[in-house]
Amino acid sequence: MKLHGLFLVALFSIAYTQLVMGKPQPHEGCPIRSRCGNVTIEYPFSTSPGCSYADDGNYNLTCNEKEELFSGDIPVINISHSGQFHVRLLGSYVCYDSQGTQTHSSTAYVTLGSILTISEQNKFTVVGCNSYAFLRTYGVEKYSTGCISMCDSLPSRKGSCSGEGCCQTPVPRGSSYVKLIPHSFRNHTFVHDFNPCTYAFLVENDKFDFNALEDLKDLRNVRMFPVLLDWSVGNQTCEQVGNTSICGGNSTCFDSIRGKGYNCKCLEGFEGNPYLLNGCQDINECMTSSKHNCSYPSTCENTKGSFSCNCPSGYRKDSHNSCTREVRPEYFRWTQIFLGTIISFSIILLGVSCIKQRMKHQKNTELRQQFFEQNGGGILIQRLLGAGPSNVDVKIFTEEDMKEATNGYDESRILGQGGQGTVYKGILSDNSVIAIKKARLGDNSQVEQFINEVLVLSQINHRNVVKLLGCCLETEIPLLVYEFINSGTLYDHLHGVIYDSSLTWEHRLRIAIEVAGTLSYLHSSASIPIIHRDVKTANILLDEDLTAKVADFGASRLIPMDKEQLTTMVQGTLGYLDPEYYTTGLLNEKSDVYSFGVVLMELISGEKALCFERPQTSKHLVSYFASAMKENRLHEIVNGQVINEDNQCEIREAARVALKCTRIMGEERPKMKEVAAELEALRVKATKHKWSDQYPEENEHLLGVQTLSAQGDTSSSRGYDSIKNVPILDIEAGR
């Protein structure tokens, strides 16, 4: 009997293991939920390699640097568990001139993966007068259809797509390949004044409203349209996969409307991801009155997958699931009166106590709200809403978090003080080290700077920019929380308390390249161009590997895409401030170029930008640098521990770049991406020179790049990638 019992236990264990472990699930360490822009990605899909349902690539998605989600080359708008995929697809068009000659055209076709097909909730749409188009599809079966739109004058109706200027026809489900072919009767010669083109596209039902006045002219410059796709898991039905389906607990399997494969959904009373083992969790209907029908005096009790209405003592549940009072003997009445009196008195005392607590809590809440508004919280919300959909993800810390992290803002925790505020070293409860910046706000303009720094840093994702972790606005003085950079500023290493004699020329050149690449990214690659406005050695931090981290964006400005410069109140640090910006107030990226040039001069010479003291010389490093280069005595101001006979040419080339950056007229300065490319090419040239000395025969094969000329301003690199800090070939550098 014992052996028989053990055999049954083992058999049950094996069956349970096959049942649970047979369901494909994400590997350990894979995210089961992530975001790309405004789109949520959940298993069985993933943007992480090896983390989707299958290795065939059909469930792999890509999130690019702009936080845009793609399935292959198709932009994805939304994914639902129920088997729907919202995407954007290109349309086709053909255009003619007034003589009827075709000027340009595009025939759109799309090939979907094996798990995606066109939904029947789309329509094939043709926009144009005297136009027609064909739709050809392949999938479950071949299907072709067409649509004709006729008109000799501009239609007056709006919203109607019934054949006059616009026509639509349904699309069957199940197609995995679609081709749209537009044509025209008479090549638009009779309607060219108001309709030069024919447009053909797929669009989700009720997602396109035809407006003849706007659409016949140029389709409002829209070339991609929302389209609904169907997706499913595998090619088998629920009956065929049985217990090995991907569906988890508290979920059910249903055959896909695509005609092959299946999908999962949570059971009634559960919600979550049905494709995970424990993805469907019980809904607490009692937390939301709209999800249960329990009425007073009954109370709602949550149960697994449902709820129940319970009657209090003295009541009973009737046939309508309502509570009715029970008839009791007379002596219960006096007992109820006595207990009611005691309970009422207790409720009054409790109510008074609660009112006092609420008043105290309300006072603290009002004070925190006052600080929130005072510190620019309203401005921050207004700007975020005004900017449209936002990718900002900043953690909000409480006042208690900040006090605990800084030991009550102890002076021993102060890392530095400057024009924009005081920076403290903080230690969070999880022992992570952070830097906390307490801004100095005296007027509304400084509040704007503080909010500006939050907005600017929240949009920057670059390895050479100090990362913003969050902020605290409920304190009297607002706080910003950054990652902690532990090796001080570049100013400290060049001039300050941690002067580093081991900061070699290779270190200095690499730091210059990293800063130039960062500024190039801010100017050219950020979603909105950013001008730092306060580039200086004190705002460049160094980590333990002497990697540069650009910091202090309090004075930065966002430059709209349709503007090259702004007129602003002049801000910056004397010695690094662009003279043209100082005199005109016109701000553009060339102002950062000038400041970077001064920083590069400091790296070369080891001298301060404004406090350069030598007998019978200028007190500004830029003017002395220019005269030293002109009179061929650069060696007099180059740091003696940096220069040697092997790097004299490199230093002179770097000095030439610095002088180009600090030209008086901004239009004569190069762009930051050109500066970064020249410095990177200078480092590549130095590396090539060292290789050629050691391995002259292998040098050409190992490096494969051209040497940067050391003469004049005709140096050329081949472009520059500020994220990877590498040169890109075949782009001429600016002058």
GROMACS .gro file of N, CA and C in nm, residues 82-228:
model
  441
   82SER      N    1  -0.632   4.072  -2.661
   82SER     CA    2  -0.739   3.998  -2.729
   82SER      C    3  -0.706   3.963  -2.873
   83GLY      N    4  -0.588   4.002  -2.922
   83GLY     CA    5  -0.546   3.963  -3.056
   83GLY      C    6  -0.552   4.074  -3.158
   84GLN      N    7  -0.540   4.199  -3.115
   84GLN     CA    8  -0.543   4.311  -3.209
   84GLN      C    9  -0.413   4.390  -3.201
   85PHE      N   10  -0.370   4.436  -3.315
   85PHE     CA   11  -0.242   4.506  -3.333
   85PHE      C   12  -0.272   4.637  -3.406
   86HIS      N   13  -0.257   4.750  -3.339
   86HIS     CA   14  -0.280   4.880  -3.402
   86HIS      C   15  -0.148   4.932  -3.458
   87VAL      N   16  -0.142   4.956  -3.589
   87VAL     CA   17  -0.018   4.999  -3.654
   87VAL      C   18  -0.047   5.118  -3.746
   88ARG      N   19   0.060   5.170  -3.808
   88ARG     CA   20   0.046   5.272  -3.912
   88ARG      C   21   0.108   5.217  -4.041
   89LEU      N   22   0.035   5.228  -4.153
   89LEU     CA   23   0.084   5.179  -4.281
   89LEU      C   24   0.084   5.292  -4.383
   90LEU      N   25   0.182   5.288  -4.472
   90LEU     CA   26   0.193   5.387  -4.579
   90LEU      C   27   0.083   5.366  -4.683
   91GLY      N   28   0.039   5.477  -4.743
   91GLY     CA   29  -0.053   5.470  -4.854
   91GLY      C   30   0.020   5.489  -4.987
   92SER      N   31  -0.051   5.474  -5.098
   92SER     CA   32   0.006   5.495  -5.231
   92SER      C   33  -0.049   5.625  -5.289
   93TYR      N   34   0.024   5.681  -5.386
   93TYR     CA   35  -0.024   5.801  -5.452
   93TYR      C   36   0.040   5.813  -5.590
   94VAL      N   37  -0.026   5.887  -5.678
   94VAL     CA   38   0.031   5.922  -5.808
   94VAL      C   39  -0.015   6.065  -5.838
   95CYS      N   40   0.082   6.152  -5.879
   95CYS     CA   41   0.054   6.294  -5.899
   95CYS      C   42   0.093   6.337  -6.041
   96TYR      N   43   0.025   6.440  -6.091
   96TYR     CA   44   0.047   6.489  -6.227
   96TYR      C   45   0.057   6.641  -6.225
   97ASP      N   46   0.122   6.694  -6.331
   97ASP     CA   47   0.123   6.839  -6.347
   97ASP      C   48   0.000   6.881  -6.427
   98SER      N   49  -0.012   7.011  -6.455
   98SER     CA   50  -0.132   7.062  -6.521
   98SER      C   51  -0.148   7.010  -6.665
   99GLN      N   52  -0.036   6.959  -6.723
   99GLN     CA   53  -0.043   6.905  -6.859
   99GLN      C   54  -0.076   6.756  -6.861
  100GLY      N   55  -0.090   6.695  -6.744
  100GLY     CA   56  -0.121   6.553  -6.736
  100GLY      C   57   0.000   6.464  -6.734
  101THR      N   58   0.119   6.523  -6.714
  101THR     CA   59   0.241   6.442  -6.707
  101THR      C   60   0.265   6.399  -6.562
  102GLN      N   61   0.291   6.271  -6.544
  102GLN     CA   62   0.315   6.220  -6.408
  102GLN      C   63   0.442   6.282  -6.350
  103THR      N   64   0.431   6.336  -6.229
  103THR     CA   65   0.546   6.401  -6.163
  103THR      C   66   0.610   6.311  -6.058
  104HIS      N   67   0.531   6.247  -5.978
  104HIS     CA   68   0.586   6.154  -5.880
  104HIS      C   69   0.476   6.059  -5.833
  105SER      N   70   0.522   5.941  -5.784
  105SER     CA   71   0.426   5.840  -5.741
  105SER      C   72   0.492   5.747  -5.641
  106SER      N   73   0.409   5.673  -5.573
  106SER     CA   74   0.457   5.572  -5.478
  106SER      C   75   0.351   5.463  -5.465
  107THR      N   76   0.393   5.340  -5.492
  107THR     CA   77   0.303   5.225  -5.478
  107THR      C   78   0.337   5.152  -5.349
  108ALA      N   79   0.244   5.151  -5.255
  108ALA     CA   80   0.270   5.091  -5.124
  108ALA      C   81   0.233   4.944  -5.126
  109TYR      N   82   0.318   4.866  -5.062
  109TYR     CA   83   0.285   4.726  -5.038
  109TYR      C   84   0.346   4.688  -4.904
  110VAL      N   85   0.281   4.596  -4.837
  110VAL     CA   86   0.328   4.556  -4.705
  110VAL      C   87   0.317   4.404  -4.692
  111THR      N   88   0.424   4.347  -4.635
  111THR     CA   89   0.426   4.203  -4.608
  111THR      C   90   0.432   4.183  -4.458
  112LEU      N   91   0.333   4.114  -4.404
  112LEU     CA   92   0.326   4.092  -4.259
  112LEU      C   93   0.388   3.958  -4.224
  113GLY      N   94   0.424   3.942  -4.096
  113GLY     CA   95   0.480   3.815  -4.050
  113GLY      C   96   0.373   3.707  -4.044
  114SER      N   97   0.415   3.589  -4.004
  114SER     CA   98   0.323   3.475  -4.005
  114SER      C   99   0.214   3.485  -3.899
  115ILE      N  100   0.232   3.572  -3.798
  115ILE     CA  101   0.130   3.582  -3.692
  115ILE      C  102   0.039   3.702  -3.712
  116LEU      N  103   0.059   3.782  -3.816
  116LEU     CA  104  -0.019   3.904  -3.838
  116LEU      C  105  -0.095   3.896  -3.970
  117THR      N  106  -0.220   3.940  -3.969
  117THR     CA  107  -0.299   3.952  -4.092
  117THR      C  108  -0.387   4.076  -4.080
  118ILE      N  109  -0.437   4.124  -4.197
  118ILE     CA  110  -0.523   4.241  -4.200
  118ILE      C  111  -0.658   4.208  -4.137
  119SER      N  112  -0.708   4.297  -4.049
  119SER     CA  113  -0.840   4.278  -3.988
  119SER      C  114  -0.948   4.323  -4.085
  120GLU      N  115  -1.068   4.270  -4.067
  120GLU     CA  116  -1.180   4.313  -4.150
  120GLU      C  117  -1.235   4.448  -4.104
  121GLN      N  118  -1.181   4.500  -3.994
  121GLN     CA  119  -1.225   4.630  -3.944
  121GLN      C  120  -1.146   4.744  -4.007
  122ASN      N  121  -1.111   4.731  -4.134
  122ASN     CA  122  -1.043   4.834  -4.211
  122ASN      C  123  -1.117   4.856  -4.341
  123LYS      N  124  -1.088   4.968  -4.404
  123LYS     CA  125  -1.149   4.996  -4.534
  123LYS      C  126  -1.043   5.041  -4.633
  124PHE      N  127  -1.060   4.993  -4.757
  124PHE     CA  128  -0.974   5.039  -4.866
  124PHE      C  129  -1.033   5.172  -4.914
  125THR      N  130  -0.951   5.277  -4.912
  125THR     CA  131  -0.999   5.413  -4.937
  125THR      C  132  -0.923   5.476  -5.053
  126VAL      N  133  -0.996   5.543  -5.143
  126VAL     CA  134  -0.936   5.616  -5.255
  126VAL      C  135  -0.984   5.760  -5.246
  127VAL      N  136  -0.890   5.856  -5.251
  127VAL     CA  137  -0.922   5.999  -5.247
  127VAL      C  138  -0.874   6.063  -5.376
  128GLY      N  139  -0.961   6.133  -5.445
  128GLY     CA  140  -0.925   6.200  -5.570
  128GLY      C  141  -1.044   6.209  -5.663
  129CYS      N  142  -1.041   6.307  -5.751
  129CYS     CA  143  -1.145   6.322  -5.851
  129CYS      C  144  -1.104   6.248  -5.978
  130ASN      N  145  -1.199   6.177  -6.040
  130ASN     CA  146  -1.171   6.099  -6.161
  130ASN      C  147  -1.055   6.002  -6.134
  131SER      N  148  -1.063   5.934  -6.021
  131SER     CA  149  -0.955   5.846  -5.975
  131SER      C  150  -1.008   5.706  -5.950
  132TYR      N  151  -0.920   5.610  -5.962
  132TYR     CA  152  -0.954   5.473  -5.926
  132TYR      C  153  -0.827   5.403  -5.878
  133ALA      N  154  -0.843   5.295  -5.802
  133ALA     CA  155  -0.728   5.223  -5.749
  133ALA      C  156  -0.766   5.077  -5.728
  134PHE      N  157  -0.663   4.991  -5.726
  134PHE     CA  158  -0.681   4.848  -5.705
  134PHE      C  159  -0.615   4.807  -5.575
  135LEU      N  160  -0.678   4.710  -5.510
  135LEU     CA  161  -0.623   4.648  -5.389
  135LEU      C  162  -0.602   4.499  -5.418
  136ARG      N  163  -0.478   4.452  -5.399
  136ARG     CA  164  -0.447   4.311  -5.418
  136ARG      C  165  -0.393   4.255  -5.287
  137THR      N  166  -0.446   4.142  -5.244
  137THR     CA  167  -0.403   4.082  -5.118
  137THR      C  168  -0.376   3.933  -5.138
  138TYR      N  169  -0.290   3.882  -5.052
  138TYR     CA  170  -0.263   3.738  -5.047
  138TYR      C  171  -0.267   3.697  -4.901
  139GLY      N  172  -0.306   3.575  -4.876
  139GLY     CA  173  -0.311   3.525  -4.739
  139GLY      C  174  -0.386   3.394  -4.738
  140VAL      N  175  -0.498   3.393  -4.662
  140VAL     CA  176  -0.583   3.274  -4.661
  140VAL      C  177  -0.632   3.243  -4.802
  141GLU      N  178  -0.663   3.349  -4.877
  141GLU     CA  179  -0.696   3.336  -5.018
  141GLU      C  180  -0.662   3.466  -5.089
  142LYS      N  181  -0.640   3.457  -5.221
  142LYS     CA  182  -0.611   3.578  -5.297
  142LYS      C  183  -0.738   3.660  -5.310
  143TYR      N  184  -0.721   3.792  -5.305
  143TYR     CA  185  -0.838   3.879  -5.313
  143TYR      C  186  -0.798   4.008  -5.381
  144SER      N  187  -0.881   4.053  -5.474
  144SER     CA  188  -0.856   4.179  -5.542
  144SER      C  189  -0.986   4.257  -5.548
  145THR      N  190  -0.976   4.388  -5.536
  145THR     CA  191  -1.094   4.474  -5.546
  145THR      C  192  -1.049   4.610  -5.595
  146GLY      N  193  -1.144   4.697  -5.623
  146GLY     CA  194  -1.113   4.831  -5.670
  146GLY      C  195  -1.213   4.931  -5.617
  147CYS      N  196  -1.182   5.058  -5.638
  147CYS     CA  197  -1.269   5.164  -5.589
  147CYS      C  198  -1.255   5.283  -5.684
  148ILE      N  199  -1.369   5.345  -5.725
  148ILE     CA  200  -1.368   5.455  -5.820
  148ILE      C  201  -1.429   5.578  -5.754
  149SER      N  202  -1.363   5.691  -5.771
  149SER     CA  203  -1.410   5.818  -5.716
  149SER      C  204  -1.418   5.920  -5.830
  150MET      N  205  -1.536   5.980  -5.850
  150MET     CA  206  -1.555   6.070  -5.964
  150MET      C  207  -1.602   6.207  -5.916
  151CYS      N  208  -1.555   6.313  -5.985
  151CYS     CA  209  -1.606   6.448  -5.965
  151CYS      C  210  -1.537   6.540  -6.064
  152ASP      N  211  -1.610   6.642  -6.113
  152ASP     CA  212  -1.553   6.739  -6.206
  152ASP      C  213  -1.531   6.875  -6.142
  153SER      N  214  -1.581   6.892  -6.020
  153SER     CA  215  -1.560   7.016  -5.945
  153SER      C  216  -1.542   6.980  -5.799
  154LEU      N  217  -1.503   7.077  -5.719
  154LEU     CA  218  -1.473   7.053  -5.579
  154LEU      C  219  -1.601   7.020  -5.502
  155PRO      N  220  -1.612   6.898  -5.444
  155PRO     CA  221  -1.733   6.862  -5.368
  155PRO      C  222  -1.748   6.953  -5.247
  156SER      N  223  -1.873   6.975  -5.207
  156SER     CA  224  -1.900   7.064  -5.094
  156SER      C  225  -1.926   6.988  -4.964
  157ARG      N  226  -1.954   6.858  -4.973
  157ARG     CA  227  -1.988   6.782  -4.852
  157ARG      C  228  -1.865   6.743  -4.773
  158LYS      N  229  -1.879   6.738  -4.641
  158LYS     CA  230  -1.771   6.693  -4.552
  158LYS      C  231  -1.809   6.561  -4.487
  159GLY      N  232  -1.710   6.479  -4.460
  159GLY     CA  233  -1.732   6.356  -4.387
  159GLY      C  234  -1.791   6.243  -4.468
  160SER      N  235  -1.833   6.269  -4.592
  160SER     CA  236  -1.894   6.166  -4.675
  160SER      C  237  -1.790   6.110  -4.771
  161CYS      N  238  -1.773   5.978  -4.768
  161CYS     CA  239  -1.678   5.912  -4.859
  161CYS      C  240  -1.756   5.808  -4.938
  162SER      N  241  -1.844   5.860  -5.029
  162SER     CA  242  -1.938   5.772  -5.097
  162SER      C  243  -1.924   5.775  -5.248
  163GLY      N  244  -1.809   5.820  -5.298
  163GLY     CA  245  -1.786   5.815  -5.441
  163GLY      C  246  -1.757   5.947  -5.506
  164GLU      N  247  -1.791   6.058  -5.442
  164GLU     CA  248  -1.764   6.190  -5.497
  164GLU      C  249  -1.640   6.248  -5.429
  165GLY      N  250  -1.526   6.232  -5.494
  165GLY     CA  251  -1.399   6.278  -5.436
  165GLY      C  252  -1.337   6.177  -5.343
  166CYS      N  253  -1.413   6.080  -5.300
  166CYS     CA  254  -1.361   5.979  -5.205
  166CYS      C  255  -1.451   5.857  -5.210
  167CYS      N  256  -1.389   5.738  -5.210
  167CYS     CA  257  -1.469   5.615  -5.205
  167CYS      C  258  -1.400   5.516  -5.112
  168GLN      N  259  -1.483   5.428  -5.054
  168GLN     CA  260  -1.432   5.326  -4.962
  168GLN      C  261  -1.500   5.193  -4.989
  169THR      N  262  -1.426   5.085  -4.963
  169THR     CA  263  -1.483   4.951  -4.977
  169THR      C  264  -1.426   4.862  -4.868
  170PRO      N  265  -1.504   4.767  -4.814
  170PRO     CA  266  -1.455   4.682  -4.705
  170PRO      C  267  -1.337   4.595  -4.749
  171VAL      N  268  -1.261   4.550  -4.650
  171VAL     CA  269  -1.145   4.463  -4.674
  171VAL      C  270  -1.167   4.333  -4.596
  172PRO      N  271  -1.153   4.218  -4.659
  172PRO     CA  272  -1.171   4.092  -4.585
  172PRO      C  273  -1.052   4.065  -4.494
  173ARG      N  274  -1.076   3.988  -4.388
  173ARG     CA  275  -0.967   3.954  -4.296
  173ARG      C  276  -0.883   3.841  -4.354
  174GLY      N  277  -0.763   3.824  -4.297
  174GLY     CA  278  -0.681   3.710  -4.330
  174GLY      C  279  -0.569   3.735  -4.427
  175SER      N  280  -0.552   3.858  -4.478
  175SER     CA  281  -0.447   3.884  -4.575
  175SER      C  282  -0.316   3.916  -4.505
  176SER      N  283  -0.207   3.859  -4.553
  176SER     CA  284  -0.074   3.886  -4.497
  176SER      C  285   0.012   3.967  -4.594
  177TYR      N  286  -0.039   3.993  -4.715
  177TYR     CA  287   0.033   4.077  -4.812
  177TYR      C  288  -0.069   4.168  -4.880
  178VAL      N  289  -0.036   4.297  -4.886
  178VAL     CA  290  -0.128   4.395  -4.942
  178VAL      C  291  -0.050   4.485  -5.038
  179LYS      N  292  -0.110   4.512  -5.155
  179LYS     CA  293  -0.050   4.605  -5.251
  179LYS      C  294  -0.158   4.702  -5.297
  180LEU      N  295  -0.128   4.833  -5.293
  180LEU     CA  296  -0.221   4.938  -5.330
  180LEU      C  297  -0.171   5.006  -5.458
  181ILE      N  298  -0.255   5.010  -5.564
  181ILE     CA  299  -0.211   5.062  -5.694
  181ILE      C  300  -0.307   5.173  -5.736
  182PRO      N  301  -0.265   5.303  -5.729
  182PRO     CA  302  -0.353   5.413  -5.766
  182PRO      C  303  -0.345   5.446  -5.916
  183HIS      N  304  -0.455   5.495  -5.974
  183HIS     CA  305  -0.460   5.538  -6.114
  183HIS      C  306  -0.549   5.662  -6.125
  184SER      N  307  -0.553   5.719  -6.247
  184SER     CA  308  -0.636   5.838  -6.269
  184SER      C  309  -0.694   5.834  -6.410
  185PHE      N  310  -0.821   5.878  -6.422
  185PHE     CA  311  -0.879   5.905  -6.553
  185PHE      C  312  -0.833   6.043  -6.599
  186ARG      N  313  -0.778   6.052  -6.719
  186ARG     CA  314  -0.738   6.180  -6.779
  186ARG      C  315  -0.624   6.249  -6.703
  187ASN      N  316  -0.558   6.175  -6.620
  187ASN     CA  317  -0.439   6.226  -6.550
  187ASN      C  318  -0.464   6.359  -6.481
  188HIS      N  319  -0.583   6.376  -6.424
  188HIS     CA  320  -0.618   6.494  -6.342
  188HIS      C  321  -0.611   6.625  -6.419
  189THR      N  322  -0.615   6.622  -6.552
  189THR     CA  323  -0.601   6.746  -6.629
  189THR      C  324  -0.720   6.839  -6.610
  190PHE      N  325  -0.839   6.785  -6.584
  190PHE     CA  326  -0.957   6.869  -6.570
  190PHE      C  327  -0.979   6.917  -6.426
  191VAL      N  328  -0.909   6.857  -6.331
  191VAL     CA  329  -0.930   6.892  -6.190
  191VAL      C  330  -0.799   6.932  -6.122
  192HIS      N  331  -0.696   6.958  -6.202
  192HIS     CA  332  -0.563   6.977  -6.145
  192HIS      C  333  -0.557   7.096  -6.049
  193ASP      N  334  -0.638   7.199  -6.071
  193ASP     CA  335  -0.631   7.318  -5.986
  193ASP      C  336  -0.657   7.285  -5.840
  194PHE      N  337  -0.746   7.190  -5.814
  194PHE     CA  338  -0.777   7.159  -5.674
  194PHE      C  339  -0.747   7.013  -5.639
  195ASN      N  340  -0.703   6.932  -5.736
  195ASN     CA  341  -0.673   6.791  -5.706
  195ASN      C  342  -0.570   6.737  -5.806
  196PRO      N  343  -0.440   6.748  -5.773
  196PRO     CA  344  -0.337   6.701  -5.865
  196PRO      C  345  -0.301   6.553  -5.847
  197CYS      N  346  -0.353   6.485  -5.745
  197CYS     CA  347  -0.306   6.349  -5.713
  197CYS      C  348  -0.422   6.255  -5.684
  198THR      N  349  -0.392   6.125  -5.699
  198THR     CA  350  -0.480   6.018  -5.653
  198THR      C  351  -0.414   5.950  -5.535
  199TYR      N  352  -0.489   5.926  -5.426
  199TYR     CA  353  -0.436   5.863  -5.307
  199TYR      C  354  -0.513   5.734  -5.279
  200ALA      N  355  -0.441   5.629  -5.242
  200ALA     CA  356  -0.503   5.501  -5.207
  200ALA      C  357  -0.438   5.448  -5.081
  201PHE      N  358  -0.520   5.407  -4.984
  201PHE     CA  359  -0.465   5.361  -4.856
  201PHE      C  360  -0.566   5.276  -4.781
  202LEU      N  361  -0.513   5.198  -4.686
  202LEU     CA  362  -0.596   5.125  -4.591
  202LEU      C  363  -0.609   5.208  -4.465
  203VAL      N  364  -0.726   5.209  -4.403
  203VAL     CA  365  -0.744   5.284  -4.279
  203VAL      C  366  -0.848   5.212  -4.193
  204GLU      N  367  -0.827   5.216  -4.062
  204GLU     CA  368  -0.920   5.152  -3.968
  204GLU      C  369  -1.056   5.220  -3.975
  205ASN      N  370  -1.162   5.143  -3.958
  205ASN     CA  371  -1.299   5.196  -3.963
  205ASN      C  372  -1.313   5.317  -3.872
  206ASP      N  373  -1.381   5.421  -3.923
  206ASP     CA  374  -1.413   5.543  -3.848
  206ASP      C  375  -1.289   5.622  -3.807
  207LYS      N  376  -1.174   5.597  -3.872
  207LYS     CA  377  -1.053   5.673  -3.838
  207LYS      C  378  -1.016   5.772  -3.949
  208PHE      N  379  -1.103   5.789  -4.048
  208PHE     CA  380  -1.074   5.887  -4.154
  208PHE      C  381  -1.203   5.961  -4.189
  209ASP      N  382  -1.201   6.093  -4.171
  209ASP     CA  383  -1.313   6.179  -4.206
  209ASP      C  384  -1.274   6.262  -4.328
  210PHE      N  385  -1.345   6.243  -4.437
  210PHE     CA  386  -1.309   6.309  -4.562
  210PHE      C  387  -1.350   6.456  -4.560
  211ASN      N  388  -1.254   6.542  -4.596
  211ASN     CA  389  -1.278   6.685  -4.611
  211ASN      C  390  -1.228   6.725  -4.749
  212ALA      N  391  -1.319   6.749  -4.842
  212ALA     CA  392  -1.280   6.771  -4.981
  212ALA      C  393  -1.185   6.889  -4.996
  213LEU      N  394  -1.212   6.998  -4.925
  213LEU     CA  395  -1.130   7.118  -4.940
  213LEU      C  396  -0.985   7.094  -4.901
  214GLU      N  397  -0.963   7.016  -4.799
  214GLU     CA  398  -0.827   6.992  -4.751
  214GLU      C  399  -0.765   6.866  -4.813
  215ASP      N  400  -0.843   6.760  -4.827
  215ASP     CA  401  -0.787   6.631  -4.868
  215ASP      C  402  -0.757   6.622  -5.016
  216LEU      N  403  -0.837   6.683  -5.100
  216LEU     CA  404  -0.813   6.671  -5.244
  216LEU      C  405  -0.688   6.746  -5.287
  217LYS      N  406  -0.647   6.846  -5.209
  217LYS     CA  407  -0.529   6.924  -5.245
  217LYS      C  408  -0.400   6.844  -5.221
  218ASP      N  409  -0.382   6.797  -5.099
  218ASP     CA  410  -0.258   6.723  -5.069
  218ASP      C  411  -0.277   6.620  -4.957
  219LEU      N  412  -0.403   6.583  -4.928
  219LEU     CA  413  -0.436   6.486  -4.823
  219LEU      C  414  -0.380   6.530  -4.689
  220ARG      N  415  -0.373   6.662  -4.668
  220ARG     CA  416  -0.322   6.722  -4.544
  220ARG      C  417  -0.181   6.673  -4.511
  221ASN      N  418  -0.105   6.635  -4.615
  221ASN     CA  419   0.034   6.589  -4.600
  221ASN      C  420   0.045   6.463  -4.513
  222VAL      N  421  -0.066   6.390  -4.499
  222VAL     CA  422  -0.063   6.264  -4.423
  222VAL      C  423  -0.028   6.151  -4.518
  223ARG      N  424   0.072   6.072  -4.483
  223ARG     CA  425   0.113   5.960  -4.569
  223ARG      C  426   0.100   5.824  -4.499
  224MET      N  427   0.080   5.824  -4.366
  224MET     CA  428   0.064   5.698  -4.294
  224MET      C  429  -0.071   5.701  -4.221
  225PHE      N  430  -0.140   5.585  -4.216
  225PHE     CA  431  -0.276   5.580  -4.165
  225PHE      C  432  -0.289   5.466  -4.064
  226PRO      N  433  -0.376   5.485  -3.962
  226PRO     CA  434  -0.396   5.379  -3.862
  226PRO      C  435  -0.467   5.259  -3.923
  227VAL      N  436  -0.410   5.141  -3.903
  227VAL     CA  437  -0.464   5.017  -3.958
  227VAL      C  438  -0.470   4.914  -3.846
  228LEU      N  439  -0.574   4.832  -3.843
  228LEU     CA  440  -0.592   4.729  -3.742
  228LEU      C  441  -0.552   4.593  -3.799
   0.00000   0.00000   0.00000
